[in-house]
Amino acid sequence: MKIGIVCYPTFGGSGVVATELGLELSKRGHEIHFITYNQPVRLELLSNNVHYHEVNVPEYPLFHYQPYELALSSKLVDMVKLHKIEILHVHYAIPHAYAAYMAKKMLKEEGIHVPIVTTLHGTDITLVGSHPFYKPAVTFSINKSDAVTAVSKSLKEDTLRLFDIKQDINVIPNFIDLDKYNHGFTDCQREMMANEDEKIITHISNLRPVKRVLDVIDVFYGIQKETPAKLMLIGEGPDKEKAEQRCIELGILDKVIFFGRSNEIDKILCFSDLFLLPSQTESFGLAALEAMASGVPVISSNTGGIPEVNIQGFSGYLSDVGDIDSMVKNALKILKDEEHLNTFKNNSRQEASKFDLHAIVPKYEAIYQDTLSKCLVL
Ligand code: GMT
């Protein structure tokens, strides 16, 4: 199949999932066209089967807001025609599903039929999409998609609760390439990061308020009072300064390493003992899954789709949002001795293997096939 993938090219989970999906589909013989405003961060290799088309938005002083949707739908029209793309898969409803619908309509005028698959990722529904300023357009574009998928059962329920949806929503969970995590690094440079007796605690996110980064710092503060530890904080975002300030207030800045954005997450996870994800809301928690695949147990909140990934008492523990004491207690339970920690590490790997891309990607292929055959009938 010739598949056009629209996503955010940034470090966010939706862009990561879209990119990894495209790369795997290309290995399975499909021709993939990424259409977005920058080369996606995890898209390192372009090949015969993997193409990237940049959406340019010319600046014009009249516009207070540059019309990205317009540029995107025009680019989609051009690329579908030029490369004979058969199906468009848009990740994140806003504004991708809307722009794809416009492209579909324009193409129809020229006798070209291209169905749209929309994947909902979370904040496009729970935080941004349900805002009254966007809701009618988001509802419309979900309902006008030819197929809709959501990354967790919880996100499907949220979507049905928050919007008037007439479409079936297929749950296809996020996935990971387990081969990437069975690397057996020999250069796992733990000693550069911490002393032998120190536990390594890690958090990775875009440091937005929804991630509750101050909770990460507070939980770490509680942990290091009881056992020697270092915190690795990976990511950039609006709450980074607040996090640094909290570390200064608590007198633990020397125990916290701020990495900024990193493309070497697997290398950091390989020496981590525990992952913290205390989010306010989280439709899935891809970062937690990536940690688990590296054998890192997870202390998380119990919000949204996280319980579908992190299993209570097995791969980690879940607490109510903001319950720092419970998170500290649970973290110490896992870290209390090496044997216990190793059991949780093994369990995490085992649980993560349920999300192997070889099991999940065919589900998307089946949706494409099904959608294309339905559109042929119409
Ligand atoms: O979590 C983020 O801040 C990024 C965001 C995104 O849209 O890129 O992530 C959402 O999609 C990820 C991939 O499906 C999910 O793993 C995240 O849970 C979800 N984030 C939220 O729901 C807050």
Short mmCIF file of C-alpha atoms and ligand atoms in Angstrom, two decimals:
data_model
loop_
_atom_site.label_atom_id
_atom_site.label_comp_id
_atom_site.label_asym_id
_atom_site.label_seq_id
_atom_site.Cartn_x
_atom_site.Cartn_y
_atom_site.Cartn_z
CA MET A 1 0.00 0.00 0.00
CA LYS A 2 1.02 3.62 -0.45
CA ILE A 3 0.32 5.27 2.87
CA GLY A 4 0.54 8.95 3.79
CA ILE A 5 1.28 9.56 7.48
CA VAL A 6 0.57 12.94 9.06
CA CYS A 7 1.92 13.61 12.54
CA TYR A 8 3.67 16.09 14.80
CA PRO A 9 7.38 15.67 14.15
CA THR A 10 8.39 16.54 17.71
CA PHE A 11 9.41 14.47 20.74
CA GLY A 12 5.75 13.91 21.77
CA GLY A 13 4.43 10.36 22.00
CA SER A 14 2.07 10.69 19.04
CA GLY A 15 4.91 11.64 16.70
CA VAL A 16 7.06 8.81 18.02
CA VAL A 17 4.29 6.23 17.50
CA ALA A 18 3.52 7.55 14.00
CA THR A 19 7.18 7.45 13.01
CA GLU A 20 7.85 3.97 14.39
CA LEU A 21 4.65 2.75 12.72
CA GLY A 22 5.70 4.19 9.35
CA LEU A 23 9.17 2.66 9.61
CA GLU A 24 7.79 -0.78 10.45
CA LEU A 25 5.19 -0.57 7.68
CA SER A 26 7.97 0.27 5.24
CA LYS A 27 9.86 -2.86 6.35
CA ARG A 28 6.69 -4.80 5.64
CA GLY A 29 6.78 -3.59 2.03
CA HIS A 30 4.52 -0.54 2.14
CA GLU A 31 5.51 2.80 0.64
CA ILE A 32 5.37 5.43 3.36
CA HIS A 33 5.09 9.19 2.92
CA PHE A 34 5.50 11.31 6.05
CA ILE A 35 3.84 14.67 5.52
CA THR A 36 4.62 17.18 8.25
CA TYR A 37 6.41 20.48 8.97
CA ASN A 38 9.74 18.99 10.01
CA GLN A 39 11.45 15.66 9.62
CA PRO A 40 10.12 13.54 12.52
CA VAL A 41 12.73 13.20 15.28
CA ARG A 42 12.94 9.43 15.18
CA LEU A 43 13.01 9.33 11.39
CA GLU A 44 16.71 8.95 10.84
CA LEU A 45 16.80 6.96 7.63
CA LEU A 46 14.96 7.75 4.45
CA SER A 47 14.89 4.94 1.90
CA ASN A 48 13.10 3.82 -1.24
CA ASN A 49 10.08 3.05 0.86
CA VAL A 50 10.25 6.00 3.27
CA HIS A 51 9.74 9.55 2.07
CA TYR A 52 9.36 12.84 3.85
CA HIS A 53 7.47 15.81 2.44
CA GLU A 54 7.74 19.10 4.26
CA VAL A 55 4.72 21.32 4.76
CA ASN A 56 5.74 24.95 4.37
CA VAL A 57 3.65 27.79 5.68
CA PRO A 58 4.70 31.04 4.04
CA GLU A 59 4.68 33.91 6.55
CA TYR A 60 2.46 36.82 5.66
CA PRO A 61 2.18 39.88 7.93
CA LEU A 62 -1.59 40.11 7.51
CA PHE A 63 -2.02 36.83 9.33
CA HIS A 64 -1.89 36.95 13.08
CA TYR A 65 -1.90 33.10 12.96
CA GLN A 66 -0.27 31.39 9.98
CA PRO A 67 -2.81 28.98 8.38
CA TYR A 68 -1.08 25.60 8.88
CA GLU A 69 -4.24 23.52 8.17
CA LEU A 70 -4.58 25.19 4.79
CA ALA A 71 -0.95 24.51 3.87
CA LEU A 72 -1.26 20.93 5.13
CA SER A 73 -4.42 20.14 3.18
CA SER A 74 -2.92 21.61 0.01
CA LYS A 75 0.24 19.56 0.53
CA LEU A 76 -1.85 16.43 1.10
CA VAL A 77 -3.70 17.01 -2.16
CA ASP A 78 -0.44 17.47 -4.06
CA MET A 79 1.28 14.47 -2.49
CA VAL A 80 -1.69 12.12 -2.96
CA LYS A 81 -1.78 13.05 -6.64
CA LEU A 82 1.98 12.96 -7.20
CA HIS A 83 2.72 9.71 -5.36
CA LYS A 84 -0.64 8.01 -5.86
CA ILE A 85 -1.08 7.66 -2.10
CA GLU A 86 -3.97 5.29 -1.41
CA ILE A 87 -4.76 6.05 2.22
CA LEU A 88 -4.01 8.84 4.71
CA HIS A 89 -3.31 7.98 8.34
CA VAL A 90 -3.42 11.07 10.54
CA HIS A 91 -2.11 11.02 14.10
CA TYR A 92 -3.61 13.52 16.54
CA ALA A 93 -6.99 14.93 15.60
CA ILE A 94 -6.07 18.61 15.77
CA PRO A 95 -5.73 19.87 13.12
CA HIS A 96 -4.67 16.79 11.17
CA ALA A 97 -8.05 15.05 10.85
CA TYR A 98 -9.63 18.34 9.86
CA ALA A 99 -6.98 19.11 7.23
CA ALA A 100 -7.17 15.56 5.85
CA TYR A 101 -10.95 15.84 5.48
CA MET A 102 -10.54 19.04 3.45
CA ALA A 103 -7.91 17.33 1.28
CA LYS A 104 -10.22 14.36 0.77
CA LYS A 105 -13.01 16.67 -0.39
CA MET A 106 -10.73 18.55 -2.78
CA LEU A 107 -9.44 15.29 -4.23
CA LYS A 108 -12.97 13.98 -4.65
CA GLU A 109 -13.69 16.92 -6.95
CA GLU A 110 -11.00 15.48 -9.21
CA GLY A 111 -12.38 11.94 -9.00
CA ILE A 112 -9.70 10.73 -6.57
CA HIS A 113 -10.87 8.80 -3.50
CA VAL A 114 -8.55 8.66 -0.55
CA PRO A 115 -9.84 7.36 2.79
CA ILE A 116 -8.69 8.75 6.12
CA VAL A 117 -7.73 6.82 9.24
CA THR A 118 -7.51 9.00 12.35
CA THR A 119 -5.61 7.90 15.45
CA LEU A 120 -6.50 9.68 18.68
CA HIS A 121 -3.57 10.00 21.07
CA GLY A 122 -4.83 11.69 24.19
CA THR A 123 -4.42 15.39 24.64
CA ASP A 124 -6.21 15.92 21.31
CA ILE A 125 -9.25 14.58 23.20
CA THR A 126 -8.75 15.06 26.92
CA LEU A 127 -7.06 18.45 27.12
CA VAL A 128 -7.24 20.42 23.90
CA GLY A 129 -9.89 18.84 21.70
CA SER A 130 -12.72 19.02 24.18
CA HIS A 131 -12.24 22.76 24.71
CA PRO A 132 -15.41 24.49 23.50
CA PHE A 133 -13.36 26.52 20.99
CA TYR A 134 -12.32 23.32 19.17
CA LYS A 135 -14.99 20.79 20.03
CA PRO A 136 -17.34 21.15 17.02
CA ALA A 137 -14.45 20.89 14.55
CA VAL A 138 -12.90 17.93 16.38
CA THR A 139 -16.26 16.10 16.60
CA PHE A 140 -16.85 16.73 12.92
CA SER A 141 -13.46 15.52 11.78
CA ILE A 142 -13.59 12.36 13.91
CA ASN A 143 -17.04 11.55 12.56
CA LYS A 144 -15.91 12.19 8.99
CA SER A 145 -12.88 9.90 9.24
CA ASP A 146 -13.29 6.57 7.47
CA ALA A 147 -11.80 4.74 10.45
CA VAL A 148 -10.87 5.90 13.93
CA THR A 149 -8.46 4.31 16.37
CA ALA A 150 -7.58 5.18 19.96
CA VAL A 151 -4.42 4.14 21.80
CA SER A 152 -6.20 2.77 24.88
CA LYS A 153 -9.61 1.63 26.13
CA SER A 154 -9.57 4.57 28.47
CA LEU A 155 -9.09 7.04 25.62
CA LYS A 156 -11.93 5.42 23.69
CA GLU A 157 -14.21 5.87 26.72
CA ASP A 158 -13.08 9.48 27.15
CA THR A 159 -13.78 10.20 23.48
CA LEU A 160 -17.26 8.71 23.64
CA ARG A 161 -17.97 10.60 26.88
CA LEU A 162 -16.70 13.98 25.70
CA PHE A 163 -17.88 14.01 22.08
CA ASP A 164 -20.96 13.02 20.13
CA ILE A 165 -19.26 10.28 18.13
CA LYS A 166 -21.11 8.29 15.47
CA GLN A 167 -18.07 6.26 14.47
CA ASP A 168 -16.73 2.96 15.77
CA ILE A 169 -13.50 3.50 17.65
CA ASN A 170 -10.97 0.67 17.39
CA VAL A 171 -8.55 0.38 20.27
CA ILE A 172 -5.01 -0.28 19.02
CA PRO A 173 -2.51 0.14 21.83
CA ASN A 174 0.86 1.76 21.32
CA PHE A 175 3.76 -0.57 20.71
CA ILE A 176 7.51 -0.92 20.96
CA ASP A 177 10.19 -2.60 18.95
CA LEU A 178 11.43 -5.13 21.47
CA ASP A 179 14.50 -5.88 19.35
CA LYS A 180 15.68 -2.34 20.07
CA TYR A 181 15.57 -3.08 23.79
CA ASN A 182 17.28 -6.45 23.61
CA HIS A 183 20.46 -4.67 22.61
CA GLY A 184 22.49 -6.00 25.54
CA PHE A 185 24.46 -2.75 25.75
CA THR A 186 27.93 -3.26 27.02
CA ASP A 187 28.46 0.48 27.17
CA CYS A 188 25.74 1.04 29.76
CA GLN A 189 27.76 3.79 31.45
CA ARG A 190 26.13 3.62 34.84
CA GLU A 191 29.27 4.57 36.72
CA MET A 192 29.37 7.93 34.92
CA MET A 193 25.96 8.81 36.33
CA ALA A 194 25.91 7.50 39.88
CA ASN A 195 27.92 5.75 42.55
CA GLU A 196 27.54 2.00 42.85
CA ASP A 197 25.35 2.24 45.95
CA GLU A 198 23.01 4.83 44.39
CA LYS A 199 19.72 3.86 42.75
CA ILE A 200 18.95 5.61 39.45
CA ILE A 201 15.47 7.06 39.14
CA THR A 202 14.35 8.39 35.75
CA HIS A 203 11.60 10.60 34.33
CA ILE A 204 11.15 11.38 30.64
CA SER A 205 8.55 13.80 29.30
CA ASN A 206 7.95 17.12 27.63
CA LEU A 207 7.83 18.70 31.13
CA ARG A 208 4.37 20.17 30.57
CA PRO A 209 2.08 20.81 33.58
CA VAL A 210 0.10 17.63 32.76
CA LYS A 211 3.23 15.58 33.60
CA ARG A 212 3.36 16.97 37.18
CA VAL A 213 7.13 17.31 37.16
CA LEU A 214 7.11 18.82 40.66
CA ASP A 215 5.62 15.53 41.88
CA VAL A 216 8.56 13.78 40.23
CA ILE A 217 10.95 15.95 42.26
CA ASP A 218 8.97 15.47 45.48
CA VAL A 219 8.80 11.69 45.05
CA PHE A 220 12.51 11.59 44.37
CA TYR A 221 13.13 13.73 47.46
CA GLY A 222 11.26 11.15 49.56
CA ILE A 223 13.19 8.25 47.99
CA GLN A 224 16.66 9.73 48.45
CA LYS A 225 15.95 10.42 52.13
CA GLU A 226 15.74 6.64 52.64
CA THR A 227 18.18 5.26 50.10
CA PRO A 228 21.07 6.82 48.13
CA ALA A 229 19.76 7.82 44.69
CA LYS A 230 20.15 10.05 41.62
CA LEU A 231 17.37 11.42 39.41
CA MET A 232 17.71 11.59 35.62
CA LEU A 233 15.29 14.13 34.14
CA ILE A 234 15.02 13.92 30.37
CA GLY A 235 13.09 16.41 28.28
CA GLU A 236 12.47 20.08 27.71
CA GLY A 237 9.32 21.98 28.49
CA PRO A 238 7.60 24.80 30.30
CA ASP A 239 8.01 23.33 33.81
CA LYS A 240 11.75 22.73 33.63
CA GLU A 241 12.64 25.93 35.49
CA LYS A 242 10.08 25.21 38.21
CA ALA A 243 11.60 21.75 38.59
CA GLU A 244 15.09 23.22 38.99
CA GLN A 245 13.77 25.71 41.52
CA ARG A 246 12.13 22.91 43.55
CA CYS A 247 15.43 20.98 43.55
CA ILE A 248 17.19 24.07 44.90
CA GLU A 249 14.52 24.58 47.60
CA LEU A 250 14.84 20.96 48.68
CA GLY A 251 18.64 21.04 48.52
CA ILE A 252 18.91 18.15 46.06
CA LEU A 253 20.14 19.87 42.89
CA ASP A 254 23.42 17.94 43.04
CA LYS A 255 21.47 14.67 42.88
CA VAL A 256 19.43 15.60 39.80
CA ILE A 257 20.78 15.45 36.25
CA PHE A 258 18.86 17.50 33.69
CA PHE A 259 19.52 15.97 30.26
CA GLY A 260 17.34 18.09 28.00
CA ARG A 261 15.97 16.37 24.90
CA SER A 262 17.65 13.12 24.07
CA ASN A 263 17.62 10.67 21.20
CA GLU A 264 19.41 8.14 23.39
CA ILE A 265 16.62 7.28 25.73
CA ASP A 266 17.37 3.56 25.53
CA LYS A 267 20.93 4.20 26.71
CA ILE A 268 19.65 6.12 29.74
CA LEU A 269 16.97 3.55 30.51
CA CYS A 270 19.49 0.72 30.41
CA PHE A 271 20.99 1.89 33.72
CA SER A 272 17.76 3.09 35.37
CA ASP A 273 16.26 1.29 38.36
CA LEU A 274 12.88 3.02 38.51
CA PHE A 275 10.74 5.21 36.24
CA LEU A 276 8.39 7.90 37.56
CA LEU A 277 5.23 8.94 35.70
CA PRO A 278 2.91 10.82 38.10
CA SER A 279 0.87 12.49 35.29
CA GLN A 280 -2.38 14.34 35.82
CA THR A 281 -3.80 12.58 32.77
CA GLU A 282 -2.22 10.11 30.36
CA SER A 283 -4.06 8.28 27.63
CA PHE A 284 -1.44 5.54 27.43
CA GLY A 285 2.01 6.43 28.77
CA LEU A 286 4.40 5.42 26.00
CA ALA A 287 7.35 6.59 28.09
CA ALA A 288 6.38 4.09 30.80
CA LEU A 289 6.16 1.30 28.23
CA GLU A 290 9.60 2.19 26.87
CA ALA A 291 10.96 2.08 30.41
CA MET A 292 9.34 -1.30 31.07
CA ALA A 293 10.76 -2.69 27.83
CA SER A 294 14.18 -1.76 29.19
CA GLY A 295 13.39 -3.62 32.40
CA VAL A 296 12.62 -0.54 34.47
CA PRO A 297 9.67 -0.80 36.89
CA VAL A 298 7.23 2.13 36.97
CA ILE A 299 5.81 4.24 39.78
CA SER A 300 2.89 6.10 38.25
CA SER A 301 -0.44 7.70 38.83
CA ASN A 302 -3.50 5.56 38.12
CA THR A 303 -5.03 7.96 35.61
CA GLY A 304 -6.36 7.35 32.07
CA GLY A 305 -4.76 4.47 30.19
CA ILE A 306 -1.76 3.97 32.50
CA PRO A 307 -3.36 0.96 34.29
CA GLU A 308 -3.55 -0.74 30.86
CA VAL A 309 0.26 -0.56 30.70
CA ASN A 310 1.67 -0.54 34.24
CA ILE A 311 0.31 -3.45 36.27
CA GLN A 312 -0.18 -2.87 40.00
CA GLY A 313 2.23 -4.93 42.10
CA PHE A 314 3.76 -6.58 39.04
CA SER A 315 5.55 -4.08 36.78
CA GLY A 316 5.28 -1.30 39.36
CA TYR A 317 2.69 0.50 41.45
CA LEU A 318 -0.06 3.04 40.77
CA SER A 319 -1.33 5.75 43.12
CA ASP A 320 -3.88 8.53 42.98
CA VAL A 321 -2.71 11.65 41.18
CA GLY A 322 -0.72 13.82 43.59
CA ASP A 323 -0.39 11.18 46.32
CA ILE A 324 3.34 11.68 46.89
CA ASP A 325 3.49 9.66 50.11
CA SER A 326 2.02 6.59 48.47
CA MET A 327 4.39 6.92 45.49
CA VAL A 328 7.43 7.21 47.78
CA LYS A 329 6.26 4.23 49.84
CA ASN A 330 5.74 2.12 46.70
CA ALA A 331 9.07 3.16 45.21
CA LEU A 332 10.88 2.11 48.38
CA LYS A 333 8.96 -1.18 48.38
CA ILE A 334 10.46 -1.97 44.94
CA LEU A 335 13.91 -0.69 45.78
CA LYS A 336 14.14 -2.36 49.22
CA ASP A 337 16.45 -5.17 48.12
CA GLU A 338 18.17 -6.32 44.95
CA GLU A 339 16.17 -9.52 44.64
CA HIS A 340 12.87 -7.69 44.86
CA LEU A 341 14.05 -5.05 42.39
CA ASN A 342 15.16 -7.75 39.95
CA THR A 343 11.76 -9.45 40.12
CA PHE A 344 10.07 -6.16 39.20
CA LYS A 345 12.60 -5.55 36.42
CA ASN A 346 11.87 -8.97 34.90
CA ASN A 347 8.12 -8.48 35.30
CA SER A 348 8.33 -5.13 33.53
CA ARG A 349 10.08 -6.67 30.54
CA GLN A 350 7.51 -9.48 30.47
CA GLU A 351 4.57 -7.07 30.58
CA ALA A 352 6.10 -4.83 27.90
CA SER A 353 6.46 -7.79 25.55
CA LYS A 354 2.66 -7.81 25.17
CA PHE A 355 3.07 -4.57 23.20
CA ASP A 356 5.57 -5.89 20.68
CA LEU A 357 5.21 -4.09 17.35
CA HIS A 358 5.05 -7.38 15.46
CA ALA A 359 1.74 -8.07 17.18
CA ILE A 360 0.32 -4.53 16.98
CA VAL A 361 1.32 -3.17 13.54
CA PRO A 362 -0.74 -5.84 11.65
CA LYS A 363 -3.80 -4.41 13.40
CA TYR A 364 -3.21 -1.10 11.59
CA GLU A 365 -2.67 -2.95 8.29
CA ALA A 366 -6.00 -4.71 8.82
CA ILE A 367 -7.72 -1.36 9.38
CA TYR A 368 -6.18 0.05 6.19
CA GLN A 369 -7.29 -3.00 4.17
CA ASP A 370 -10.76 -2.91 5.62
CA THR A 371 -11.12 0.84 5.05
CA LEU A 372 -9.87 0.63 1.48
CA SER A 373 -12.22 -2.24 0.61
CA LYS A 374 -15.19 -0.41 2.13
CA CYS A 375 -14.33 2.70 0.11
CA LEU A 376 -14.12 0.65 -3.10
CA VAL A 377 -17.66 -0.60 -2.51
CA LEU A 378 -18.99 2.94 -2.08
O1 GMT B 1 2.24 12.97 26.49
C1 GMT B 1 2.51 13.94 25.81
O2 GMT B 1 2.70 15.01 26.30
C2 GMT B 1 2.58 13.85 24.31
C3 GMT B 1 1.29 13.37 23.79
C4 GMT B 1 1.19 13.50 22.30
O3 GMT B 1 0.09 13.73 21.91
O4 GMT B 1 2.13 13.37 21.55
O5 GMT B 1 1.15 12.03 24.20
C5 GMT B 1 -0.10 11.41 24.09
O6 GMT B 1 0.09 10.39 23.13
C6 GMT B 1 1.02 9.36 23.50
C7 GMT B 1 1.16 8.40 22.34
O7 GMT B 1 -0.05 7.80 22.01
C8 GMT B 1 0.51 8.67 24.77
O8 GMT B 1 1.43 7.67 25.15
C9 GMT B 1 0.39 9.72 25.89
O9 GMT B 1 -0.15 9.10 27.03
C10 GMT B 1 -0.51 10.86 25.46
N1 GMT B 1 -0.40 11.93 26.44
C11 GMT B 1 -1.43 12.26 27.25
O10 GMT B 1 -2.51 11.72 27.21
C12 GMT B 1 -1.13 13.35 28.21
#
